[in-house]
Amino acid sequence: MAFTLPDLPYAHDALAGNGMSAETLEFHHDLHHNAYVTNGNAAIAGTEWEGKSLEDIITGTYDASSVAQNGIFNNISQLWNHNQFWEMMSPGASAMPSELEAAIKDSFGSVDDFKAQFAAAGAGQFGSGWCWLVKDTDGGLKVTKTENGVNPLCFGQTALLGCDVWEHSYYIDFRNKRPVYLTNFMDNLVNWENVASRM
């Protein structure tokens, strides 16, 4: 069964007041995300990966020894990444649940220190990629960054929060100001209940 483009969990203009315009979502979800669905389905058609889950395809096709990943991985991983990304944001005010706040303070010292590390990881990712809050294999929380479509599944980690730092994610609203986009993402867009549910 072919993968399909999931609907956004909110209207295209629902995040506009928090810094992510309807135009960004029209391009990012309707065009970019949909392209990963279309190209991913075409890439796996007739291969051993057809009919497998996104997660199985990602972990099965990731090549840790290669700088450039293959087409199946790139499209399927980005499909998965974006499926998570929309769910990690919310149009309404989202308070950080106490259990998540305690875990963040335990791992980073304070929520502010965590936010600063997360934003620095995203701003410091050269070229396209993602920054992440992950639950690592030892159970602790860690901030990471990955190039292109690589994600925490490749390293046995659980993705709690991810922010897309490909230019198409922020250029319409913030032009080349990636650090401002990241700060706005952390302060105004994150669905902290969703993040906590992933722990």
Coordinates of C-alpha atoms in Angstrom, one line a residue:
M1 CA 0.0 0.0 0.0
A2 CA 1.4 3.4 -1.0
F3 CA 2.2 6.1 1.5
T4 CA -0.1 9.2 1.4
L5 CA 0.3 12.8 2.4
P6 CA -1.3 13.3 5.8
D7 CA -3.5 16.3 6.3
L8 CA -2.2 19.0 8.5
P9 CA -3.6 18.8 12.1
Y10 CA -4.7 22.4 11.7
A11 CA -5.7 24.9 9.0
H12 CA -3.0 26.3 6.7
D13 CA -3.3 29.8 8.4
A14 CA -3.6 28.5 12.0
L15 CA 0.1 29.2 12.8
A16 CA 0.3 32.6 11.0
G17 CA -0.2 34.5 14.3
N18 CA 2.7 32.6 15.8
G19 CA 5.1 33.3 12.9
M20 CA 4.5 30.5 10.3
S21 CA 2.4 31.8 7.5
A22 CA -0.2 30.1 5.4
E23 CA 2.0 30.6 2.4
T24 CA 4.9 28.7 4.1
L25 CA 2.6 25.8 4.9
E26 CA 1.2 25.8 1.3
F27 CA 4.7 25.4 0.0
H28 CA 6.2 23.3 2.7
H29 CA 3.3 20.8 3.3
D30 CA 1.4 20.8 0.0
L31 CA 4.5 20.9 -2.3
H32 CA 7.7 19.8 -0.5
H33 CA 6.2 17.2 1.8
N34 CA 4.0 15.8 -1.0
A35 CA 7.1 15.5 -3.2
Y36 CA 8.7 13.2 -0.7
V37 CA 5.5 11.1 -0.7
T38 CA 5.4 10.9 -4.5
N39 CA 9.1 10.3 -5.0
G40 CA 9.3 7.9 -2.0
N41 CA 6.5 5.7 -3.4
A42 CA 8.2 5.7 -6.8
A43 CA 11.5 4.8 -5.3
I44 CA 10.3 1.8 -3.4
A45 CA 8.0 0.4 -6.0
G46 CA 9.0 -3.1 -7.0
T47 CA 11.8 -3.3 -4.4
E48 CA 12.1 -5.2 -1.1
W49 CA 11.0 -2.1 0.7
E50 CA 7.5 -1.9 -0.8
G51 CA 4.9 -2.7 1.8
K52 CA 7.3 -2.0 4.7
S53 CA 6.8 0.7 7.4
L54 CA 8.5 4.1 7.1
E55 CA 10.6 3.2 10.2
D56 CA 11.8 -0.1 8.7
I57 CA 12.7 1.5 5.4
I58 CA 14.6 4.3 7.2
T59 CA 16.7 2.0 9.4
G60 CA 17.2 -0.5 6.7
T61 CA 18.4 1.9 4.0
Y62 CA 20.5 4.3 6.1
D63 CA 24.2 4.0 5.4
A64 CA 26.4 5.3 8.2
S65 CA 29.5 5.0 6.0
S66 CA 28.2 7.2 3.2
V67 CA 28.1 11.0 3.1
A68 CA 25.3 11.0 0.5
Q69 CA 22.4 8.7 1.2
N70 CA 20.4 6.9 -1.4
G71 CA 17.2 8.1 -3.0
I72 CA 14.9 5.7 -1.1
F73 CA 16.3 6.8 2.3
N74 CA 16.3 10.5 1.4
N75 CA 12.6 10.6 0.4
I76 CA 11.2 8.2 3.0
S77 CA 13.2 9.7 5.8
Q78 CA 12.0 13.2 4.9
L79 CA 8.4 11.9 4.6
W80 CA 8.7 10.6 8.2
N81 CA 10.4 13.7 9.4
H82 CA 7.6 16.0 8.1
N83 CA 4.9 13.7 9.4
Q84 CA 6.4 14.3 12.9
F85 CA 7.1 18.0 12.3
W86 CA 3.5 19.1 11.8
E87 CA 2.4 17.2 14.9
M88 CA 5.1 18.9 17.0
M89 CA 3.6 22.3 16.4
S90 CA 0.3 23.8 17.7
P91 CA -1.7 26.9 17.0
G92 CA -2.7 27.4 20.6
A93 CA -0.6 28.2 23.6
S94 CA 1.1 25.0 24.9
A95 CA 2.5 24.7 28.4
M96 CA 5.3 22.3 29.0
P97 CA 4.1 19.3 31.1
S98 CA 5.8 18.9 34.4
E99 CA 7.4 15.5 33.6
L100 CA 9.0 16.9 30.4
E101 CA 10.2 20.0 32.3
A102 CA 11.8 17.9 35.0
A103 CA 13.5 15.7 32.4
I104 CA 14.8 18.7 30.6
K105 CA 16.1 20.3 33.8
D106 CA 17.8 17.1 34.7
S107 CA 19.6 16.8 31.4
F108 CA 20.3 20.5 30.6
G109 CA 20.2 22.4 33.9
S110 CA 17.3 24.6 32.9
V111 CA 14.6 25.0 30.2
D112 CA 16.4 28.2 29.0
D113 CA 19.7 26.3 28.7
F114 CA 17.9 23.6 26.7
K115 CA 16.3 26.1 24.4
A116 CA 19.6 27.8 23.8
Q117 CA 21.3 24.5 23.0
F118 CA 18.5 23.5 20.6
A119 CA 18.6 26.8 18.8
A120 CA 22.4 26.7 18.5
A121 CA 22.3 23.2 17.1
G122 CA 19.8 24.3 14.4
A123 CA 21.7 27.6 13.6
G124 CA 25.0 25.6 13.4
Q125 CA 23.8 23.0 11.0
F126 CA 25.6 23.8 7.8
G127 CA 23.3 23.6 4.9
S128 CA 20.1 21.7 5.0
G129 CA 19.1 19.5 7.9
W130 CA 17.3 19.2 11.3
C131 CA 17.9 19.8 15.0
W132 CA 16.4 17.5 17.5
L133 CA 15.6 16.8 21.1
V134 CA 16.0 13.1 21.5
K135 CA 15.7 10.4 24.1
D136 CA 19.0 8.7 23.8
T137 CA 19.7 5.0 24.1
D138 CA 20.7 5.5 27.8
G139 CA 17.4 7.1 28.5
G140 CA 18.8 10.6 28.9
L141 CA 17.8 13.6 26.8
K142 CA 20.2 15.1 24.3
V143 CA 20.2 17.9 21.6
T144 CA 21.5 16.7 18.3
K145 CA 21.6 17.9 14.7
T146 CA 21.5 15.9 11.5
E147 CA 22.3 16.7 7.8
N148 CA 19.7 16.6 5.1
G149 CA 17.0 14.0 5.9
V150 CA 18.9 12.0 8.5
N151 CA 16.9 11.5 11.7
P152 CA 17.2 10.0 15.2
L153 CA 15.8 6.6 14.1
C154 CA 19.2 6.1 12.4
F155 CA 20.9 6.1 15.7
G156 CA 18.4 4.1 17.8
Q157 CA 17.2 7.3 19.4
T158 CA 13.6 8.5 20.0
A159 CA 12.7 11.9 18.4
L160 CA 10.9 14.0 20.9
L161 CA 11.1 17.3 19.1
G162 CA 12.5 18.2 15.6
C163 CA 12.9 21.5 13.8
D164 CA 13.4 21.6 10.0
V165 CA 16.2 24.0 9.1
W166 CA 16.0 23.5 5.3
E167 CA 15.5 27.0 3.8
H168 CA 12.0 26.2 2.5
S169 CA 10.9 25.9 6.2
Y170 CA 11.6 29.5 7.0
Y171 CA 12.6 31.6 4.1
I172 CA 9.2 33.1 3.2
D173 CA 8.7 34.3 6.8
F174 CA 12.2 35.0 8.0
R175 CA 14.3 35.2 4.8
N176 CA 17.9 34.2 5.8
K177 CA 17.4 34.7 9.6
R178 CA 17.5 31.1 10.6
P179 CA 18.3 31.9 14.3
V180 CA 15.2 34.1 14.6
Y181 CA 13.1 31.3 13.0
L182 CA 14.5 28.9 15.6
T183 CA 13.8 31.2 18.5
N184 CA 10.3 31.8 17.3
F185 CA 9.8 28.0 16.8
M186 CA 10.8 27.3 20.4
D187 CA 8.8 30.3 22.0
N188 CA 5.6 30.2 19.9
L189 CA 5.1 27.1 17.9
V190 CA 6.1 23.9 19.8
N191 CA 3.3 21.6 21.0
W192 CA 4.9 20.6 24.3
E193 CA 2.2 18.1 25.1
N194 CA 3.0 16.3 21.9
V195 CA 6.7 16.4 22.8
A196 CA 6.0 14.9 26.3
S197 CA 3.8 12.2 24.8
R198 CA 6.8 10.9 22.9
M199 CA 8.9 10.2 26.0

